[in-house]
PDB file of C-alpha atoms in Angstrom:
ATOM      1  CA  UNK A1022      -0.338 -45.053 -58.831  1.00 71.00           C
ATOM      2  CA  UNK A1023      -3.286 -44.869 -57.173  1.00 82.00           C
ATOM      3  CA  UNK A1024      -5.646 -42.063 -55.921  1.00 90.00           C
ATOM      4  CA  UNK A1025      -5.635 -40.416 -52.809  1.00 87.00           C
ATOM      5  CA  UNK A1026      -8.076 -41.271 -50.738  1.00 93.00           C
ATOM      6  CA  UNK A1027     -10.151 -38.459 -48.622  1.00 93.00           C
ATOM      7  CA  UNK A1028      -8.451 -39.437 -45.464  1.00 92.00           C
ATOM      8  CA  UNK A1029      -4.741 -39.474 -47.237  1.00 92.00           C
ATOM      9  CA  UNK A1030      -5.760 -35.717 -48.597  1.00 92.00           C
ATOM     10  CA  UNK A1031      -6.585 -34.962 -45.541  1.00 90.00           C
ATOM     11  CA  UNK A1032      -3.449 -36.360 -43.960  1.00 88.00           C
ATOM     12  CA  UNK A1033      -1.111 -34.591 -46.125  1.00 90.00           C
ATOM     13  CA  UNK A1034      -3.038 -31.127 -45.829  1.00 90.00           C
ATOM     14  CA  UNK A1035      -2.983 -31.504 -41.603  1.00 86.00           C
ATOM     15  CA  UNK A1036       1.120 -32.198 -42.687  1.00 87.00           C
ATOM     16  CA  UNK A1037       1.234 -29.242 -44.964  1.00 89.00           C
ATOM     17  CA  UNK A1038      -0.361 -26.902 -42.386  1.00 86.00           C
ATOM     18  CA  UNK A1039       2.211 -28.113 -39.724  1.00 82.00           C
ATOM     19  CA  UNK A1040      -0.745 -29.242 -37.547  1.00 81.00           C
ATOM     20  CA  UNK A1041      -0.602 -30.729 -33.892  1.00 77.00           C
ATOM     21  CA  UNK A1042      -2.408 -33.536 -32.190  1.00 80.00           C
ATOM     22  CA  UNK A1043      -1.307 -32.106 -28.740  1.00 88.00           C
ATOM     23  CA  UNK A1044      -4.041 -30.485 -27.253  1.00 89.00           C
ATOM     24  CA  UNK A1045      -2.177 -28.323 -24.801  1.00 91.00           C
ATOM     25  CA  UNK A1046      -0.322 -26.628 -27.797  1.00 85.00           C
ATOM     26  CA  UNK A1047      -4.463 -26.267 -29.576  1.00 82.00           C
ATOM     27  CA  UNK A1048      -5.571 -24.506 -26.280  1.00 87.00           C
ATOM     28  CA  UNK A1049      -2.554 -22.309 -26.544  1.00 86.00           C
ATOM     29  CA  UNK A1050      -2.657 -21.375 -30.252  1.00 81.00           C
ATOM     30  CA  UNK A1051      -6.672 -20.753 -29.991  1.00 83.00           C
ATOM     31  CA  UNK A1052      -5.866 -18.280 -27.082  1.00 86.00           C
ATOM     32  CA  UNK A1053      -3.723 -16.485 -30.028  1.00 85.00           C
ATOM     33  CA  UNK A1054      -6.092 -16.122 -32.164  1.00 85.00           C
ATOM     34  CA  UNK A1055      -9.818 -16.059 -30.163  1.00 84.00           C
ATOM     35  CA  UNK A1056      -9.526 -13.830 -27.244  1.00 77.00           C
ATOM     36  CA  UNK A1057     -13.142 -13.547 -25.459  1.00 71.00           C
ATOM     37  CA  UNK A1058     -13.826  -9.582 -24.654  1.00 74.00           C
ATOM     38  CA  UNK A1059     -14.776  -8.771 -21.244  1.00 72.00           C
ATOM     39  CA  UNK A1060     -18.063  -8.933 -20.892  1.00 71.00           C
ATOM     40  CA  UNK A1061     -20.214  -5.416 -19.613  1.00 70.00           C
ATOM     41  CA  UNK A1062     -20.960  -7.579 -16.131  1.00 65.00           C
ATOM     42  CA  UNK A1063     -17.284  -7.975 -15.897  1.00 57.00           C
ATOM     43  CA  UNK A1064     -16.503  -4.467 -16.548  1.00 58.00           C
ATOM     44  CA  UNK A1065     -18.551  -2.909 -14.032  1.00 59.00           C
ATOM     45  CA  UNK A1066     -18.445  -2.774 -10.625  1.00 57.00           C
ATOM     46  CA  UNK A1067     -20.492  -5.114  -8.245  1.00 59.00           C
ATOM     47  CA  UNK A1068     -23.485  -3.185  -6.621  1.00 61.00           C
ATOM     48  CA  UNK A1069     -23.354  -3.320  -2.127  1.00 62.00           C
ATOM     49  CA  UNK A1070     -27.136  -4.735  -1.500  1.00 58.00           C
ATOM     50  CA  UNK A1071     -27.407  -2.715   1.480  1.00 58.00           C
ATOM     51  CA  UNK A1072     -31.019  -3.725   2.162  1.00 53.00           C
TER      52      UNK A1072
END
């Protein structure tokens, strides 16, 4: 038998951690876990420049 190689440990960890190639279902899983606060600008209301 012979040894893994990096790119076969790597292979069978990606299997392991049921991971996806699809990058629609990467954008929808990283929405689960990273949601961006609202930023103060966004927050607060838009000043009228009545000049």
């Amino acid at each position: 038998m012979r040894e893994k190689t990096q790119s076969d440990k790597f292979k069978a960890l990606a299997r392991e951690l049921e991971c996806d190639e699809d990058e629609a279902a990467f954008d929808e899983k990283l929405k689960r876990v990273a949601k961006q606060p609202q930023s103060k600008r966004d927050e607060r209301e838009t000043p009228d420049s009545d000049d």
